[in-house]
CSV table of C-alpha atoms (C1' of nucleotides) in Angstrom, one decimal:
chain,number,residue,atom,x,y,z
A,13,MET,CA,-16.7,37.1,23.2
A,14,LEU,CA,-19.8,35.7,24.4
A,15,ASN,CA,-20.3,32.2,24.7
A,16,LEU,CA,-22.8,31.1,21.9
A,17,SER,CA,-24.5,28.3,23.4
A,18,CYS,CA,-26.2,30.8,25.9
A,19,LEU,CA,-27.3,32.6,23.3
A,20,VAL,CA,-28.8,29.3,21.7
A,21,ALA,CA,-30.6,28.7,24.9
A,22,SER,CA,-32.5,31.6,24.6
A,23,VAL,CA,-33.8,30.9,21.7
A,24,GLY,CA,-36.1,27.9,23.1
A,25,MET,CA,-36.9,30.3,25.7
A,26,GLU,CA,-38.0,33.3,23.9
A,27,GLY,CA,-37.3,32.5,20.5
A,28,MET,CA,-34.9,35.1,20.3
A,29,VAL,CA,-31.1,34.9,19.7
A,30,GLU,CA,-28.7,37.3,20.4
A,31,GLU,CA,-24.9,37.3,20.5
A,32,ASN,CA,-22.6,40.7,20.8
A,33,GLY,CA,-25.6,42.7,19.8
A,34,THR,CA,-25.5,46.6,20.4
A,35,SER,CA,-27.6,47.9,23.3
A,36,GLY,CA,-30.2,49.7,20.9
A,37,GLY,CA,-26.8,52.3,20.4
A,38,ALA,CA,-27.2,53.3,24.3
A,39,GLY,CA,-23.4,53.4,25.0
A,40,GLY,CA,-21.8,53.7,21.1
A,41,ALA,CA,-22.4,56.7,18.9
A,42,ASP,CA,-24.1,54.7,16.4
A,43,PRO,CA,-26.4,57.1,14.0
A,44,LEU,CA,-27.7,54.0,12.5
A,45,ALA,CA,-29.0,52.1,15.2
A,46,GLY,CA,-32.3,52.8,16.9
A,47,ALA,CA,-33.3,53.8,13.4
A,48,GLY,CA,-36.6,51.4,14.2
A,49,ALA,CA,-38.4,51.3,17.2
A,50,ALA,CA,-38.4,47.7,17.2
A,51,GLY,CA,-34.8,47.1,18.3
A,52,PRO,CA,-31.0,46.5,16.7
A,53,ALA,CA,-31.1,45.5,13.3
A,54,HIS,CA,-27.8,43.4,12.0
A,55,VAL,CA,-27.1,41.7,8.7
A,56,VAL,CA,-26.5,38.4,8.9
A,57,ALA,CA,-26.1,35.8,6.4
A,58,VAL,CA,-28.1,32.9,6.7
A,59,THR,CA,-28.2,29.6,4.7
A,60,THR,CA,-31.0,27.2,4.8
A,61,MET,CA,-30.7,23.3,4.8
A,62,GLN,CA,-33.4,23.3,2.5
A,63,ALA,CA,-32.3,26.2,0.3
A,64,PRO,CA,-28.3,26.2,0.7
A,65,ALA,CA,-27.9,29.7,-0.8
A,66,GLN,CA,-26.3,32.5,0.8
A,67,VAL,CA,-28.3,35.3,1.4
A,68,GLN,CA,-28.1,38.5,3.1
A,69,SER,CA,-30.8,39.3,5.8
A,70,VAL,CA,-31.5,42.2,8.6
A,71,ILE,CA,-34.0,40.2,11.1
A,72,GLN,CA,-35.7,42.7,13.5
A,73,ALA,CA,-37.1,42.0,16.8
A,74,ASN,CA,-40.6,41.2,17.1
A,75,GLN,CA,-40.9,40.8,13.4
A,76,GLN,CA,-41.3,37.6,11.3
A,77,SER,CA,-37.9,36.7,10.1
A,78,VAL,CA,-37.4,38.2,6.3
A,79,ILE,CA,-34.8,37.0,4.6
A,80,GLN,CA,-33.2,38.7,1.2
A,81,THR,CA,-31.1,37.0,-1.1
A,82,ALA,CA,-28.9,38.9,-3.4
A,83,SER,CA,-30.9,38.4,-6.5
A,84,ASN,CA,-34.2,38.5,-5.1
A,85,ILE,CA,-36.3,39.2,-1.8
A,86,GLN,CA,-38.0,36.4,-0.1
A,87,SER,CA,-39.9,36.0,3.2
A,88,VAL,CA,-39.1,32.6,4.7
A,89,GLN,CA,-41.5,30.8,7.0
A,90,LEU,CA,-39.5,28.1,9.2
A,91,PRO,CA,-41.0,24.8,9.3
A,92,LYS,CA,-39.8,23.1,12.8
A,93,GLY,CA,-36.7,21.2,12.3
A,94,ASN,CA,-35.2,23.8,10.0
A,95,VAL,CA,-31.8,25.0,10.3
A,96,ILE,CA,-30.4,28.4,9.9
A,97,LEU,CA,-26.6,28.9,9.8
A,98,VAL,CA,-25.6,32.2,10.9
A,99,SER,CA,-22.2,32.9,10.1
A,100,LYS,CA,-21.8,36.5,11.5
A,101,PRO,CA,-20.6,36.3,15.3
A,102,SER,CA,-22.5,39.6,15.7
A,103,SER,CA,-25.7,38.6,14.4
A,104,VAL,CA,-29.0,39.2,16.0
A,105,ILE,CA,-32.2,36.9,15.0
A,106,HIS,CA,-34.9,37.8,16.4
A,107,THR,CA,-38.4,36.1,15.4
A,108,THR,CA,-42.1,35.6,16.2
A,109,GLN,CA,-42.5,32.6,18.9
A,110,GLY,CA,-41.8,29.1,18.1
A,111,THR,CA,-41.2,29.8,14.5
A,112,LEU,CA,-37.5,29.2,14.9
A,113,GLN,CA,-36.7,25.6,16.2
A,114,THR,CA,-33.5,24.7,15.5
A,115,LEU,CA,-30.1,27.4,15.4
A,116,GLN,CA,-26.7,26.7,14.4
A,117,ILE,CA,-23.9,29.1,14.6
A,118,LYS,CA,-20.8,28.4,13.3
A,119,PRO,CA,-18.5,31.7,14.1
A,120,GLU,CA,-15.9,29.4,14.7
A,121,PRO,CA,-15.1,25.8,13.9
A,122,ASN,CA,-15.5,24.6,17.6
A,123,THR,CA,-18.3,26.7,18.5
A,124,LEU,CA,-20.6,25.0,16.1
A,125,MET,CA,-23.9,23.7,17.9
A,126,SER,CA,-27.5,23.6,17.5
A,127,SER,CA,-30.1,23.8,20.2
A,128,GLN,CA,-33.7,23.7,21.3
A,129,GLY,CA,-34.3,25.0,24.8
A,130,GLN,CA,-30.8,23.8,25.5
A,131,SER,CA,-29.6,25.1,28.9
A,132,CYS,CA,-26.6,27.1,29.4
A,133,SER,CA,-23.9,25.3,31.4
A,134,ASP,CA,-21.8,27.1,34.2
A,135,ASP,CA,-18.7,26.3,32.6
A,136,SER,CA,-19.6,27.9,29.2
A,137,CYS,CA,-21.0,31.2,30.6
A,138,SER,CA,-19.5,32.3,33.8
A,139,ASP,CA,-17.0,34.3,32.5
A,140,ASP,CA,-19.0,36.0,30.1
A,141,GLU,CA,-21.7,37.0,32.8
A,142,SER,CA,-19.6,39.1,35.1
A,143,PRO,CA,-21.2,42.5,35.9
A,144,LYS,CA,-18.0,44.3,34.8
A,145,ARG,CA,-18.3,42.4,31.5
A,146,LYS,CA,-22.0,43.6,30.8
A,147,TYR,CA,-21.4,46.7,31.8
A,148,ARG,CA,-18.5,46.9,29.3
A,149,GLU,CA,-21.0,45.6,26.8
A,150,MET,CA,-23.6,47.9,27.4
A,151,LEU,CA,-20.9,50.9,26.9
A,152,THR,CA,-19.6,49.2,23.9
A,153,ARG,CA,-20.1,50.7,20.5
A,154,ARG,CA,-21.7,49.3,17.6
A,155,PRO,CA,-20.4,46.1,15.8
A,156,SER,CA,-17.5,46.8,13.2
A,157,TYR,CA,-19.3,46.7,9.6
A,158,ARG,CA,-16.9,44.2,8.9
A,159,LYS,CA,-18.5,42.0,11.5
A,160,ILE,CA,-21.8,43.1,10.0
A,161,LEU,CA,-21.2,42.7,6.2
A,162,ASN,CA,-18.1,40.7,5.9
A,163,ASP,CA,-19.6,38.3,3.4
A,164,LEU,CA,-20.5,41.0,1.0
A,165,GLY,CA,-17.3,40.7,-0.5
A,166,GLY,CA,-15.9,43.7,-1.7
A,167,ALA,CA,-12.3,45.3,-2.5
A,168,GLU,CA,-9.1,44.5,-0.6
A,169,ILE,CA,-7.2,47.0,1.4
A,170,ALA,CA,-4.6,47.7,-0.9
A,171,VAL,CA,-1.0,46.1,-0.2
A,172,ILE,CA,1.6,49.0,-0.4
A,173,PRO,CA,4.1,47.4,-3.0
A,174,ALA,CA,7.6,47.1,-2.1
A,175,GLY,CA,9.6,50.1,-2.9
A,176,ALA,CA,6.7,52.3,-2.8
A,177,LEU,CA,8.7,54.6,-0.5
A,178,GLN,CA,11.4,56.6,-2.1
A,179,ALA,CA,13.5,59.3,-1.1
A,180,GLU,CA,13.5,62.4,-3.4
A,181,GLY,CA,16.3,65.0,-2.0
A,182,GLY,CA,15.0,67.0,1.0
A,183,LEU,CA,11.5,65.2,-0.1
A,184,HIS,CA,10.0,61.9,0.4
A,185,THR,CA,7.5,61.0,-2.2
A,186,LEU,CA,5.1,57.9,-1.0
A,187,SER,CA,3.6,56.4,-4.2
A,188,VAL,CA,0.1,55.1,-3.4
A,189,SER,CA,-1.7,52.5,-6.2
A,190,GLY,CA,-5.1,51.2,-6.2
A,191,GLY,CA,-7.8,52.4,-4.1
A,192,ALA,CA,-11.2,53.2,-5.3
A,193,GLY,CA,-9.9,57.1,-5.2
A,194,GLY,CA,-7.2,55.8,-7.7
A,195,GLY,CA,-3.7,56.6,-7.2
A,196,ALA,CA,-2.2,59.5,-4.7
A,197,ILE,CA,1.2,61.1,-4.1
A,198,VAL,CA,2.1,62.3,-0.4
A,199,GLN,CA,4.8,64.1,0.1
A,200,TYR,CA,6.2,65.6,3.6
A,201,ALA,CA,9.4,67.1,4.6
A,202,THR,CA,11.8,65.1,6.7
A,203,THR,CA,14.8,67.6,6.9
A,204,ASN,CA,15.4,71.3,8.3
A,205,GLN,CA,18.6,73.4,7.0
A,206,ASP,CA,18.8,75.2,10.5
A,207,GLY,CA,18.7,72.2,12.3
A,208,GLN,CA,15.0,72.9,13.5
A,209,PHE,CA,12.0,70.8,13.7
A,210,TYR,CA,14.0,67.8,12.6
A,211,VAL,CA,12.0,64.3,12.5
A,212,PRO,CA,14.0,61.3,12.2
A,213,GLU,CA,13.5,59.7,9.1
A,214,ASP,CA,12.3,56.3,10.3
A,215,GLN,CA,9.7,57.9,12.5
A,216,THR,CA,8.4,59.8,9.3
A,217,ARG,CA,8.1,56.7,7.4
A,218,LYS,CA,6.5,55.0,10.0
A,219,ARG,CA,4.2,57.8,10.2
A,220,GLU,CA,3.3,58.2,6.5
A,221,LEU,CA,2.5,54.3,6.6
A,222,ARG,CA,0.5,54.7,9.7
A,223,LEU,CA,-1.6,57.4,7.6
A,224,LEU,CA,-1.3,55.4,4.4
A,225,LYS,CA,-2.9,52.6,5.9
A,226,ASN,CA,-5.6,54.8,8.3
A,227,ARG,CA,-6.4,56.4,4.8
A,228,GLU,CA,-7.5,52.9,3.0
A,229,ALA,CA,-8.7,51.7,6.0
A,230,ALA,CA,-10.7,54.5,5.9
A,231,ARG,CA,-12.1,54.1,2.4
A,232,GLU,CA,-12.9,50.4,3.5
A,233,CYS,CA,-15.2,51.5,6.4
A,234,ARG,CA,-17.3,53.9,4.3
A,235,ARG,CA,-17.7,51.5,1.7
A,236,LYS,CA,-18.6,49.1,4.2
A,237,LYS,CA,-21.4,51.9,5.7
A,238,LYS,CA,-23.2,52.6,2.4
A,239,GLU,CA,-23.2,48.8,1.8
A,240,TYR,CA,-24.8,48.6,5.8
A,241,ILE,CA,-27.5,51.4,4.7
A,242,LYS,CA,-28.1,50.2,1.4
A,243,CYS,CA,-29.0,46.7,3.2
A,244,LEU,CA,-30.8,48.6,5.5
A,245,GLU,CA,-33.2,50.5,2.8
A,246,ASN,CA,-33.8,46.9,1.0
A,247,ARG,CA,-34.8,46.0,4.5
A,248,VAL,CA,-37.3,48.9,4.5
A,249,ALA,CA,-38.6,48.0,1.0
A,250,VAL,CA,-39.2,44.3,2.0
A,251,LEU,CA,-40.9,45.3,5.2
A,252,GLU,CA,-42.9,48.0,3.6
A,253,ASN,CA,-44.2,45.3,0.8
A,254,GLN,CA,-44.9,42.9,3.7
A,255,ASN,CA,-47.1,45.8,5.6
A,256,LYS,CA,-49.0,46.6,2.7
A,257,ALA,CA,-49.5,43.1,1.6
A,258,LEU,CA,-50.7,42.5,5.4
A,259,ILE,CA,-53.3,45.2,5.3
A,260,GLU,CA,-55.0,44.2,2.3
A,261,GLU,CA,-55.3,40.8,3.8
A,262,LEU,CA,-56.5,42.1,7.2
A,263,LYS,CA,-59.0,44.2,5.0
A,264,SER,CA,-60.1,41.6,2.7
A,265,LEU,CA,-60.9,39.3,6.1
A,266,LYS,CA,-62.7,41.9,7.7
A,267,GLU,CA,-65.0,42.0,4.8
A,268,LEU,CA,-65.7,38.3,4.6
A,269,TYR,CA,-66.4,38.6,8.3
A,270,CYS,CA,-68.9,41.2,8.1
A,271,GLN,CA,-70.4,39.0,5.0
A,272,GLN,CA,-71.0,36.1,6.8
A,273,LYS,CA,-72.2,38.0,9.9
A,274,THR,CA,-75.1,39.7,7.9
A,275,GLU,CA,-76.1,36.4,6.4
B,25,DG,C1',-19.0,86.0,-14.0
B,26,DA,C1',-19.0,86.1,-9.3
B,27,DA,C1',-20.4,84.7,-4.8
B,28,DC,C1',-22.5,81.6,-1.9
B,29,DC,C1',-24.5,77.4,-0.5
B,30,DG,C1',-25.3,72.4,0.4
B,31,DG,C1',-24.2,67.7,-0.8
B,32,DC,C1',-20.3,64.8,-1.3
B,33,DT,C1',-15.7,62.7,-0.7
B,34,DC,C1',-11.3,62.1,0.9
B,35,DG,C1',-7.6,62.5,4.8
B,36,DT,C1',-6.7,62.6,9.3
B,37,DC,C1',-6.9,62.5,14.4
B,38,DA,C1',-8.4,60.0,18.1
B,39,DA,C1',-11.0,57.0,20.9
B,40,DT,C1',-12.3,52.6,21.1
B,41,DT,C1',-12.0,47.4,20.5
B,42,DC,C1',-9.8,43.4,18.6
B,43,DA,C1',-6.1,39.9,18.4
B,44,DT,C1',-1.9,38.3,20.0
C,6,DA,C1',0.5,44.9,27.4
C,7,DT,C1',0.8,46.2,23.3
C,8,DG,C1',0.3,46.9,18.1
C,9,DA,C1',-2.9,46.6,14.6
C,10,DA,C1',-7.9,47.4,13.3
C,11,DT,C1',-12.1,49.8,13.2
C,12,DT,C1',-14.9,54.1,13.1
C,13,DG,C1',-16.7,59.0,14.5
C,14,DA,C1',-15.5,63.5,14.0
C,15,DC,C1',-13.4,67.2,11.8
C,16,DG,C1',-11.8,70.3,8.3
C,17,DA,C1',-10.6,71.1,3.7
C,18,DG,C1',-11.4,70.9,-1.1
C,19,DC,C1',-14.5,69.9,-5.4
C,20,DC,C1',-18.8,70.5,-7.8
C,21,DG,C1',-23.3,71.4,-9.4
C,22,DG,C1',-27.1,74.9,-8.6
C,23,DT,C1',-28.7,78.7,-7.6
C,24,DT,C1',-29.1,83.9,-7.0
C,25,DC,C1',-27.7,88.4,-8.0
DNA sequence: GAACCGGCTCGTCAATTCAT
DNA sequence: ATGAATTGACGAGCCGGTTC
């Protein structure tokens, strides 16, 4: 885990905060990263001091911050002294220079901090800036959807109820309840009368348990991926609207300028 | 109706990361 | 070091639309 004080220091220096971000999908197989030329986009949960509501936001490099709530969409200008609380360890925040003055990051209780141009102490950064570590992070795959979106809520991974495993002669039936796809029955042979291909029952049960867990994990992963994509699509809509408004503004300003010039 | 196709979902495997 | 968690990749199956 990168040390957060190092990241906060970069806010004052460059107007940018980055923590555990992907390197634009360089190493990981991320079909979603790099969709925009501006850099990695991450979803963060943001709370402002003035409007303490939980919102979801995707913030992109070299762009004005767009903070998007669950109910409506709003772009937010951050005056001096405002605080953004970022509860996602894998968040990336890029702002226009000078807009973001103070930042608090609270992935863990002990790491809460605020800073403007705070420098990074050697103690806190030495371990995380080794070449080996940096190289590993270059190759790391994208942050998990859980990290990106775990504030969006959703279905819990189903817990196997006690007694779900039951023996039925030569076959074992594993009843699975819950989950988006409804119930499922998995059957598997455990014995062979000729003594061939014998698989110890304990191992077979372990395998079934692993498959069940992975099945649920895959469902959850796909759900998170869908939400992530939905979030990106929302952001596209927001930015398209912003772009349209800016073009209109530019147009009217140009007209005004030409008008004054001719007078 | 049969055959084909494309899109979608799901389960599984394997590689990788994370947590202890 | 090790087990758990995460997620990309792959194949199978289902479904609706299209063509013959």
